[in-house]
PDB file of C-alpha atoms in Angstrom:
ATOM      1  CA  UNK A   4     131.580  81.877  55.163  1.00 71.00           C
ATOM      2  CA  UNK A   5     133.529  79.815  57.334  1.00 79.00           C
ATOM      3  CA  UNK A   6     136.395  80.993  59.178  1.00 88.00           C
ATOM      4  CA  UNK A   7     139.159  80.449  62.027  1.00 93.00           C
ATOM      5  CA  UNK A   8     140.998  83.562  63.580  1.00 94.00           C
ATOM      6  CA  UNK A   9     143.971  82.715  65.728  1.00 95.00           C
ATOM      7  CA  UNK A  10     144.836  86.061  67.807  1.00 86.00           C
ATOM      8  CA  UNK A  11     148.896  84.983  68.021  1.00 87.00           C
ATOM      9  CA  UNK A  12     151.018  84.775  65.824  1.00 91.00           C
ATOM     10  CA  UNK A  13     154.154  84.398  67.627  1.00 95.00           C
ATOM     11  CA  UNK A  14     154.688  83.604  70.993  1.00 97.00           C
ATOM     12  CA  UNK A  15     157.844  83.340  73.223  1.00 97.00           C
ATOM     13  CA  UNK A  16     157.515  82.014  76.622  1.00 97.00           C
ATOM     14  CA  UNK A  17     160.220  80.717  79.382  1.00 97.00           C
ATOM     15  CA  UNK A  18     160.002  77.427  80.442  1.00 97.00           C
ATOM     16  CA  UNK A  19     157.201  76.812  82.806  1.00 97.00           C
ATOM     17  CA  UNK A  20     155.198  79.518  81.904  1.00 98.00           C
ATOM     18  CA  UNK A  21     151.737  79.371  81.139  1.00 98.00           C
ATOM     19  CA  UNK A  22     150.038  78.999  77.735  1.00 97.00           C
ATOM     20  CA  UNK A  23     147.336  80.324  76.195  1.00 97.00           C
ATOM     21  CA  UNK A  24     146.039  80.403  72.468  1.00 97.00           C
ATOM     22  CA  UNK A  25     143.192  82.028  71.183  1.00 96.00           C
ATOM     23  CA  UNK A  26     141.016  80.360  68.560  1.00 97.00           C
ATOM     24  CA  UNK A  27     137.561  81.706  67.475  1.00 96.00           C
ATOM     25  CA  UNK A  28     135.464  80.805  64.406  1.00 94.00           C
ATOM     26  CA  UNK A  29     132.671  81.875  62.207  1.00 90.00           C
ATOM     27  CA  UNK A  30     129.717  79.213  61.943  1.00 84.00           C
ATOM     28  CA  UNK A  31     126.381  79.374  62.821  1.00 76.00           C
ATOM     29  CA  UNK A  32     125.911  75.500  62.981  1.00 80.00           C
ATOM     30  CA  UNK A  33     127.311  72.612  64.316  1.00 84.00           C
ATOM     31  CA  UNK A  34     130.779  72.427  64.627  1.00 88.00           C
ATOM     32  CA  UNK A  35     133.612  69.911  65.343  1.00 92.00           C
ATOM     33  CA  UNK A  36     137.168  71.779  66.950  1.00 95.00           C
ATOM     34  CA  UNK A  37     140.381  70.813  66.528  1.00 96.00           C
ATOM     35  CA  UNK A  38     144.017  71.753  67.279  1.00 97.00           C
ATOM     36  CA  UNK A  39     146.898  70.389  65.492  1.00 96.00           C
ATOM     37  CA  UNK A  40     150.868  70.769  66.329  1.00 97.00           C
ATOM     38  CA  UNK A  41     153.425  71.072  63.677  1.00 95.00           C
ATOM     39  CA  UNK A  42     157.077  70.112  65.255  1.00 94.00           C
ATOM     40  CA  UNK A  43     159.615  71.836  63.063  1.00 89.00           C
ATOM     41  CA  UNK A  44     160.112  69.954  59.780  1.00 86.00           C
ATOM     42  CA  UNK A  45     157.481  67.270  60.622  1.00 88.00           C
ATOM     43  CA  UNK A  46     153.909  66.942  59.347  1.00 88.00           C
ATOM     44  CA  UNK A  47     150.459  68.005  61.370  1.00 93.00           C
ATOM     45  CA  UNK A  48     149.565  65.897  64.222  1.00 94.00           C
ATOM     46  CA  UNK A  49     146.559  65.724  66.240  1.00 95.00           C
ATOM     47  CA  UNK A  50     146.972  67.142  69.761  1.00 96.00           C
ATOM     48  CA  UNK A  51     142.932  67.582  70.966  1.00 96.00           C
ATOM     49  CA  UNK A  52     138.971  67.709  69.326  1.00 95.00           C
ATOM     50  CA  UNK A  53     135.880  68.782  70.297  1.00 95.00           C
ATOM     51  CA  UNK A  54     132.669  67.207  68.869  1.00 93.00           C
ATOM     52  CA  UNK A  55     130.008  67.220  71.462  1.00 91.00           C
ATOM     53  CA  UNK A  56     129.825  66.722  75.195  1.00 93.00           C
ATOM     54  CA  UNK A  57     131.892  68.246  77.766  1.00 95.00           C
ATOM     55  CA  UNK A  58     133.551  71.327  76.421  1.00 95.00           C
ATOM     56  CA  UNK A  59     136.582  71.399  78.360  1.00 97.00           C
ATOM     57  CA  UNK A  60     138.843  68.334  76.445  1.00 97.00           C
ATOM     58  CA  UNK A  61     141.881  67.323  77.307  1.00 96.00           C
ATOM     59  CA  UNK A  62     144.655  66.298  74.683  1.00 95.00           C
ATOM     60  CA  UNK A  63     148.579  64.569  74.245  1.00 94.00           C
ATOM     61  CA  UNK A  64     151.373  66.128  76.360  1.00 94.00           C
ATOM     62  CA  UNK A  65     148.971  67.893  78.647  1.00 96.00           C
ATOM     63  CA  UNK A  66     147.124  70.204  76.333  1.00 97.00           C
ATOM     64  CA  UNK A  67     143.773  71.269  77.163  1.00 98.00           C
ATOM     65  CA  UNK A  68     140.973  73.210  75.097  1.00 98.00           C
ATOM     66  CA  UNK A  69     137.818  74.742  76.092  1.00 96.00           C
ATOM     67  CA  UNK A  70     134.933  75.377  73.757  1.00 95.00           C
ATOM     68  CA  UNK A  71     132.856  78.372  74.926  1.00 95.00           C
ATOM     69  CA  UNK A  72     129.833  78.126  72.402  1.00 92.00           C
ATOM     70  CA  UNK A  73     128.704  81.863  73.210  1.00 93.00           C
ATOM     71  CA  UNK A  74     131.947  83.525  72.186  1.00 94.00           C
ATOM     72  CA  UNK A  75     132.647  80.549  69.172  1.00 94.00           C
ATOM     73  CA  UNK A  76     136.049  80.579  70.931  1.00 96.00           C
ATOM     74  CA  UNK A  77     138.428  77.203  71.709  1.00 97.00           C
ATOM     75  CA  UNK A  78     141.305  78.499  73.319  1.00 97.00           C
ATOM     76  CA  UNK A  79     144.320  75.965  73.719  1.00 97.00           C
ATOM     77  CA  UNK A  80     146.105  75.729  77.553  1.00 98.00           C
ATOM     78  CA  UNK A  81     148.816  74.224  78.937  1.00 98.00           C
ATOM     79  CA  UNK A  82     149.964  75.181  82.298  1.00 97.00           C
ATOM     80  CA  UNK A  83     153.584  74.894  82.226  1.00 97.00           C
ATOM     81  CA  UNK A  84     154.729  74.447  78.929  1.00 98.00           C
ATOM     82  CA  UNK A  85     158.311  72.574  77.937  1.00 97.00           C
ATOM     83  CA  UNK A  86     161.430  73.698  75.254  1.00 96.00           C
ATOM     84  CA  UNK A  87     160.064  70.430  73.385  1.00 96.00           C
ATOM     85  CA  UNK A  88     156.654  72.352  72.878  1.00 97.00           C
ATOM     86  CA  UNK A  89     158.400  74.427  70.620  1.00 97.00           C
ATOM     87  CA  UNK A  90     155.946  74.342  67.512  1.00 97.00           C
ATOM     88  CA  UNK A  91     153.450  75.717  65.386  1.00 96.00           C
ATOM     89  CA  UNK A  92     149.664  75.153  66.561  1.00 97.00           C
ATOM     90  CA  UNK A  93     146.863  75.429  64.341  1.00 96.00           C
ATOM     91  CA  UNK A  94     143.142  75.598  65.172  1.00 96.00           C
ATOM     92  CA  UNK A  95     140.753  74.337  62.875  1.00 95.00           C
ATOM     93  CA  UNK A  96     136.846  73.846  62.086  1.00 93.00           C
ATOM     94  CA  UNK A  97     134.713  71.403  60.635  1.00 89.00           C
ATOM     95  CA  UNK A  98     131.001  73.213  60.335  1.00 81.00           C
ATOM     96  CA  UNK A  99     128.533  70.685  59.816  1.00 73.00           C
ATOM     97  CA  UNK A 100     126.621  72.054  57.024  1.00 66.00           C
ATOM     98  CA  UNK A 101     129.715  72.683  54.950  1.00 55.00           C
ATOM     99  CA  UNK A 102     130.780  68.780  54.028  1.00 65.00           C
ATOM    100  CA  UNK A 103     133.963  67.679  53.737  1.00 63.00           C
ATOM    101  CA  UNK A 104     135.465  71.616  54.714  1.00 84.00           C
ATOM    102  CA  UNK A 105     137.977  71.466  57.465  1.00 89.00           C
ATOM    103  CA  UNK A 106     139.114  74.966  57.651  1.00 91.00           C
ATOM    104  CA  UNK A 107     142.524  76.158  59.500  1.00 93.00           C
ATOM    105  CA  UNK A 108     143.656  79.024  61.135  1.00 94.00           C
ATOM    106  CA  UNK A 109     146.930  80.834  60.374  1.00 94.00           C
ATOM    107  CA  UNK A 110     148.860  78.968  62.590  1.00 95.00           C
ATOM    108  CA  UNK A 111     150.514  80.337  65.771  1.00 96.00           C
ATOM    109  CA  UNK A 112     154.603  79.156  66.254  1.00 96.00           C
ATOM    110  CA  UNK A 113     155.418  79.070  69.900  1.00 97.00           C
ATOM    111  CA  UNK A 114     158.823  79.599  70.655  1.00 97.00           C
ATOM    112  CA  UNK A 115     160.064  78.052  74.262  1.00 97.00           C
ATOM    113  CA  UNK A 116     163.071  79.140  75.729  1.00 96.00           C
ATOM    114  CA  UNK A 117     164.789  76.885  78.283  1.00 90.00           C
TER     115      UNK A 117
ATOM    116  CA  UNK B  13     150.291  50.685  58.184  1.00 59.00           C
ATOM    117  CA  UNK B  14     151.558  53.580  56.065  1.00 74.00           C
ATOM    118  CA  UNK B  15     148.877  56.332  57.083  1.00 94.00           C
ATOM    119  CA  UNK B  16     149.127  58.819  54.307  1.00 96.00           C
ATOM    120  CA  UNK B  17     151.982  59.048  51.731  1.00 96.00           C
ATOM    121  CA  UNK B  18     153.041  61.611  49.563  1.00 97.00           C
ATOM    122  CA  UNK B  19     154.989  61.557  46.576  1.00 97.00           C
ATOM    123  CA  UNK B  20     156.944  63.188  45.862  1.00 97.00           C
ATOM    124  CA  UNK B  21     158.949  64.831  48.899  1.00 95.00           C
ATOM    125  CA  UNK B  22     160.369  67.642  47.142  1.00 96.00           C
ATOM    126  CA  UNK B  23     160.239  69.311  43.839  1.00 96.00           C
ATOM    127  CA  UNK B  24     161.761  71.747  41.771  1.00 97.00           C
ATOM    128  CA  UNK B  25     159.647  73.417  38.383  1.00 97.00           C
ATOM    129  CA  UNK B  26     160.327  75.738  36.029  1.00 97.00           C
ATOM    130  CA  UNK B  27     157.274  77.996  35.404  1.00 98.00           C
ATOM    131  CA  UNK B  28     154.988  76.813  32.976  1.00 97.00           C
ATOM    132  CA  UNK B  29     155.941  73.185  33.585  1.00 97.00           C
ATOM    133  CA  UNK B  30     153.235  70.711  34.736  1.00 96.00           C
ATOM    134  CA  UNK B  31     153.389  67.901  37.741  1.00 96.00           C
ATOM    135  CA  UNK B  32     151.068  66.175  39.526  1.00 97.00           C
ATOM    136  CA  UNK B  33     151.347  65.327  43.383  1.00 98.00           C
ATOM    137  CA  UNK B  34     149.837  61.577  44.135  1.00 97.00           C
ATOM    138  CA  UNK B  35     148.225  61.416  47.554  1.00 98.00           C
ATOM    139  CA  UNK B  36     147.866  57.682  49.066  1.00 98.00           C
ATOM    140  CA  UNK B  37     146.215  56.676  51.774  1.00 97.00           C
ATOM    141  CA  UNK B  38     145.960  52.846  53.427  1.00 96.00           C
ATOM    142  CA  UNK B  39     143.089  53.136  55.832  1.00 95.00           C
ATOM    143  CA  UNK B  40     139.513  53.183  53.766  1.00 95.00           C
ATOM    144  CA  UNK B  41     139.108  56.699  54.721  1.00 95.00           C
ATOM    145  CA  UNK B  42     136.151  58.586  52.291  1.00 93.00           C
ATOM    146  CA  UNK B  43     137.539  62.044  52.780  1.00 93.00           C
ATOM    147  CA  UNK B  44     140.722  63.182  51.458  1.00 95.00           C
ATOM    148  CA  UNK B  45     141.810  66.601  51.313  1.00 95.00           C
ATOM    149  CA  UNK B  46     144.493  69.163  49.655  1.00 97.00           C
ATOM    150  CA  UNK B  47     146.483  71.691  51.664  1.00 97.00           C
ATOM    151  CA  UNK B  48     149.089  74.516  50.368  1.00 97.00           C
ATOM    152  CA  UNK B  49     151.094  75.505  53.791  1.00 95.00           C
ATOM    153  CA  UNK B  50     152.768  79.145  53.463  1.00 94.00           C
ATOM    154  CA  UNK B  51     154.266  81.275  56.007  1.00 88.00           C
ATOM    155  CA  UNK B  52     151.624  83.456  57.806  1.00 86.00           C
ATOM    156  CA  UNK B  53     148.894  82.057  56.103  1.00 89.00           C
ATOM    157  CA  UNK B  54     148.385  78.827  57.930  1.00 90.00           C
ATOM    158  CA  UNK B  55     146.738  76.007  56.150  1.00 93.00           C
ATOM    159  CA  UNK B  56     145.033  76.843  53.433  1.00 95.00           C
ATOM    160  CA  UNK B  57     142.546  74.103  51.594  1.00 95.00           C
ATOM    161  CA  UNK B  58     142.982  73.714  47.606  1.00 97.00           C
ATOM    162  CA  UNK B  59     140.501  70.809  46.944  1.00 96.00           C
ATOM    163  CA  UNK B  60     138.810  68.725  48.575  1.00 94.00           C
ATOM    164  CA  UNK B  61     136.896  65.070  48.386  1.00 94.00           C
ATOM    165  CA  UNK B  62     134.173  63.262  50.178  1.00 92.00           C
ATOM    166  CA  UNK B  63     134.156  60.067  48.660  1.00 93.00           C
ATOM    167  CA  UNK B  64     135.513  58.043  44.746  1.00 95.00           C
ATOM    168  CA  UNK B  65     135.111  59.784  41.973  1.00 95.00           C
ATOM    169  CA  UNK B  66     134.070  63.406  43.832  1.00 94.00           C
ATOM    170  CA  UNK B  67     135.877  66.455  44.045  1.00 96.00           C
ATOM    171  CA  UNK B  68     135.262  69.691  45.461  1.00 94.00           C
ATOM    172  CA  UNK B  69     137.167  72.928  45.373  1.00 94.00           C
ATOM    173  CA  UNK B  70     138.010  74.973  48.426  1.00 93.00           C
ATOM    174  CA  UNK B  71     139.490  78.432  49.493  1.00 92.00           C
ATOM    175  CA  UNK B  72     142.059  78.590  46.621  1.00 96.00           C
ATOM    176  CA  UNK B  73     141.004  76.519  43.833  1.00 97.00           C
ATOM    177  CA  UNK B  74     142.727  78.306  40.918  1.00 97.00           C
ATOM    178  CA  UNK B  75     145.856  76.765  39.410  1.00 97.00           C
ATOM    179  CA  UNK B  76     144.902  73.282  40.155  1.00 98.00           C
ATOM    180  CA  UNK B  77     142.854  70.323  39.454  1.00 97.00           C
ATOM    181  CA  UNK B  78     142.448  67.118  41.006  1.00 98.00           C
ATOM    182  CA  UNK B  79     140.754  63.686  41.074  1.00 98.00           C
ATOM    183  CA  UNK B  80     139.916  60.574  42.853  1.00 97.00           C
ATOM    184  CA  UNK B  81     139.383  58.060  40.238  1.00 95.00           C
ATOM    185  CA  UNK B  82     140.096  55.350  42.832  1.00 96.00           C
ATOM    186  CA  UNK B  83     138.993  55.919  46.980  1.00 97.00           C
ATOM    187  CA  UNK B  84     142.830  55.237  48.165  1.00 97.00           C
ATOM    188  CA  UNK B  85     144.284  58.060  45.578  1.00 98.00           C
ATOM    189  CA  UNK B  86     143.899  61.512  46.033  1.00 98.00           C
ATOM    190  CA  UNK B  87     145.901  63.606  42.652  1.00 98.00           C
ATOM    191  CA  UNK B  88     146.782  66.842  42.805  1.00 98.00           C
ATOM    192  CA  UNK B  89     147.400  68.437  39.373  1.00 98.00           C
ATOM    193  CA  UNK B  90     149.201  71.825  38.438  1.00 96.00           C
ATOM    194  CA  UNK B  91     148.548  72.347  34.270  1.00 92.00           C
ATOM    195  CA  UNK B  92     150.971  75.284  33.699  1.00 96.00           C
ATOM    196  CA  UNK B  93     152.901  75.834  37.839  1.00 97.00           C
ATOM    197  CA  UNK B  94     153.625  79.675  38.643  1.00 97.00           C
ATOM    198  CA  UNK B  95     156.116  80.907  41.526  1.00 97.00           C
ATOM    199  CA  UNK B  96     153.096  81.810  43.340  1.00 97.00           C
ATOM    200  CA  UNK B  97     152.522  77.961  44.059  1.00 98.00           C
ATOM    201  CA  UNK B  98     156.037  77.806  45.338  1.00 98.00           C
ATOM    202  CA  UNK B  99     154.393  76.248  48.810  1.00 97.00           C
ATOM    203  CA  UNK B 100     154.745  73.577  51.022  1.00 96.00           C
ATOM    204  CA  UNK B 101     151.346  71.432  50.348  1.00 97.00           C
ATOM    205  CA  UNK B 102     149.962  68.488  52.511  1.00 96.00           C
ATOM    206  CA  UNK B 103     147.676  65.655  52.071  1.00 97.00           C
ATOM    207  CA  UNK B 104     145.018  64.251  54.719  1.00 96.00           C
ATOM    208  CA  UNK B 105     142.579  61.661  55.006  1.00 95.00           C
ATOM    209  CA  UNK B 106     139.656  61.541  57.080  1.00 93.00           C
ATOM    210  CA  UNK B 107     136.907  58.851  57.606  1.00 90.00           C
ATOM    211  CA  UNK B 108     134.147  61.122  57.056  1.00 81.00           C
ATOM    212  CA  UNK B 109     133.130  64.376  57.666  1.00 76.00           C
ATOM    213  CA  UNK B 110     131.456  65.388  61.076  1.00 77.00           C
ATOM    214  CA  UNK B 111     133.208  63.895  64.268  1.00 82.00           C
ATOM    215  CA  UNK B 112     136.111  62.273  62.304  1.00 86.00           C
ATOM    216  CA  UNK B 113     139.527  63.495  63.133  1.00 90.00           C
ATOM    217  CA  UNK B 114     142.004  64.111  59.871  1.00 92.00           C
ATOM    218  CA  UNK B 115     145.340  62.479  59.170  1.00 94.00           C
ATOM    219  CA  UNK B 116     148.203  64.493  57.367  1.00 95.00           C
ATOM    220  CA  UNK B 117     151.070  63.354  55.109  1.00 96.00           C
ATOM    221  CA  UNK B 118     154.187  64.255  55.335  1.00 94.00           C
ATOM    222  CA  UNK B 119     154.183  67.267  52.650  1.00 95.00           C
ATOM    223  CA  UNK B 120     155.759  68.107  49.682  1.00 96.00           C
ATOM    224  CA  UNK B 121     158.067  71.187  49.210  1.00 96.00           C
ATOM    225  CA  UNK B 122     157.807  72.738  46.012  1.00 97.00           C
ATOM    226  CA  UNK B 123     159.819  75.246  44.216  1.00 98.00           C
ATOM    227  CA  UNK B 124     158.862  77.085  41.219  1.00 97.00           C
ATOM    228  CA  UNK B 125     161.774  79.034  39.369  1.00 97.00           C
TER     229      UNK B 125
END
């Protein structure tokens, strides 16, 4: 069946520090990527997707993604990450034989400290 | 442009009551989908639809029923409400399916004493 993992579920970083988030999925098929940020108290917005082409995509407020096909991963970066990135992040997958199924991970809340 | 609405914002049940979430959305999109948001668990998808008058069910079906009688209206239904569906569920909308991105509403907090 389909499914995301995200390895983190809570991460605190200073100000400036680097950030990375590991995604990977189960799907044999085709497959669109996404990640989504949750702001405290608002609703999901997109921040970066994958659906073909160049595998390394870049997203809002400096975000970036790679897709790495071989290990079905799609690990969110940002190099120096801000107190307003405060959040929670959630990967998700869209496998193209499963219509209509966009699946989500469990979320990961970042926690910045200034 | 409203996006996607949901109505209502927040609600309180007794167990054993019934409600029904309405799901709106103003941009022609075919897809529309149902989320329940809990802590830990991430997003997890109720039911879903790819286009008027289909539904489908997703990872946690049970509990609820839906339907899409017209493409703009996406109804969320819970007969008999539990505290276990004491959740924070969302709404989105996409286009289609492949290589469409989805667009979330602003939730609904619900309570169930």
């Amino acid at each position: 069946a389909q499914s995301v993992s995200q390895h983190n579920h809570h991460v605190i970083l200073s100000e400036a520090a680097s950030l990375e988030l590991g995604c990977n999925y189960s799907y044999g098929g085709t497959v669109n990527l996404f990640w989504y940020v949750q702001y405290p108290g608002q609703h999901l917005q997109l921040l970066l997707k994958y659906f073909s082409g160049d595998p390394l995509v870049k997203g809002i407020k400096g975000f970036e993604a790679e897709f790495i096909k071989s290990k079905f991963s799609f690990n969110l970066r940002k190099p120096s990450v801000q107190w307003s990135d405060t959040a929670e992040y959630f990967c998700a997958v869209h496998g193209s034989s499963n219509t209509g199924k966009l699946i989500f991970g469990q979320g990961t809340t970042l926690q910045v400290k200034p | 442009n409203a996006g996607v609405t949901q109505t209502p914002k927040f609600r309180v049940l007794k167990t054993g009551q019934s409600m029904t979430l309405l799901c709106a959305q103003d941009m022609n999109h075919e897809y529309m989908y149902w989320y329940r948001q809990d802590p830990g668990m991430g997003l997890r998808l109720i039911h879903y639809s790819v286009g008027e008058g289909t539904t489908a069910k997703g990872e946690v079906p049970d509990g609820y029923n839906v339907s899409r009688l017209k493409k703009q209206n996406f109804l969320l239904g819970l007969e008999s409400a539990a505290p276990s569906q004491t959740s924070v569920y969302f709404c989105a909308s996409s286009y289609a399916g492949l290589n469409t991105e989805a667009f979330f509403g602003q939730g609904t907090r619900l309570t169930v004493v």
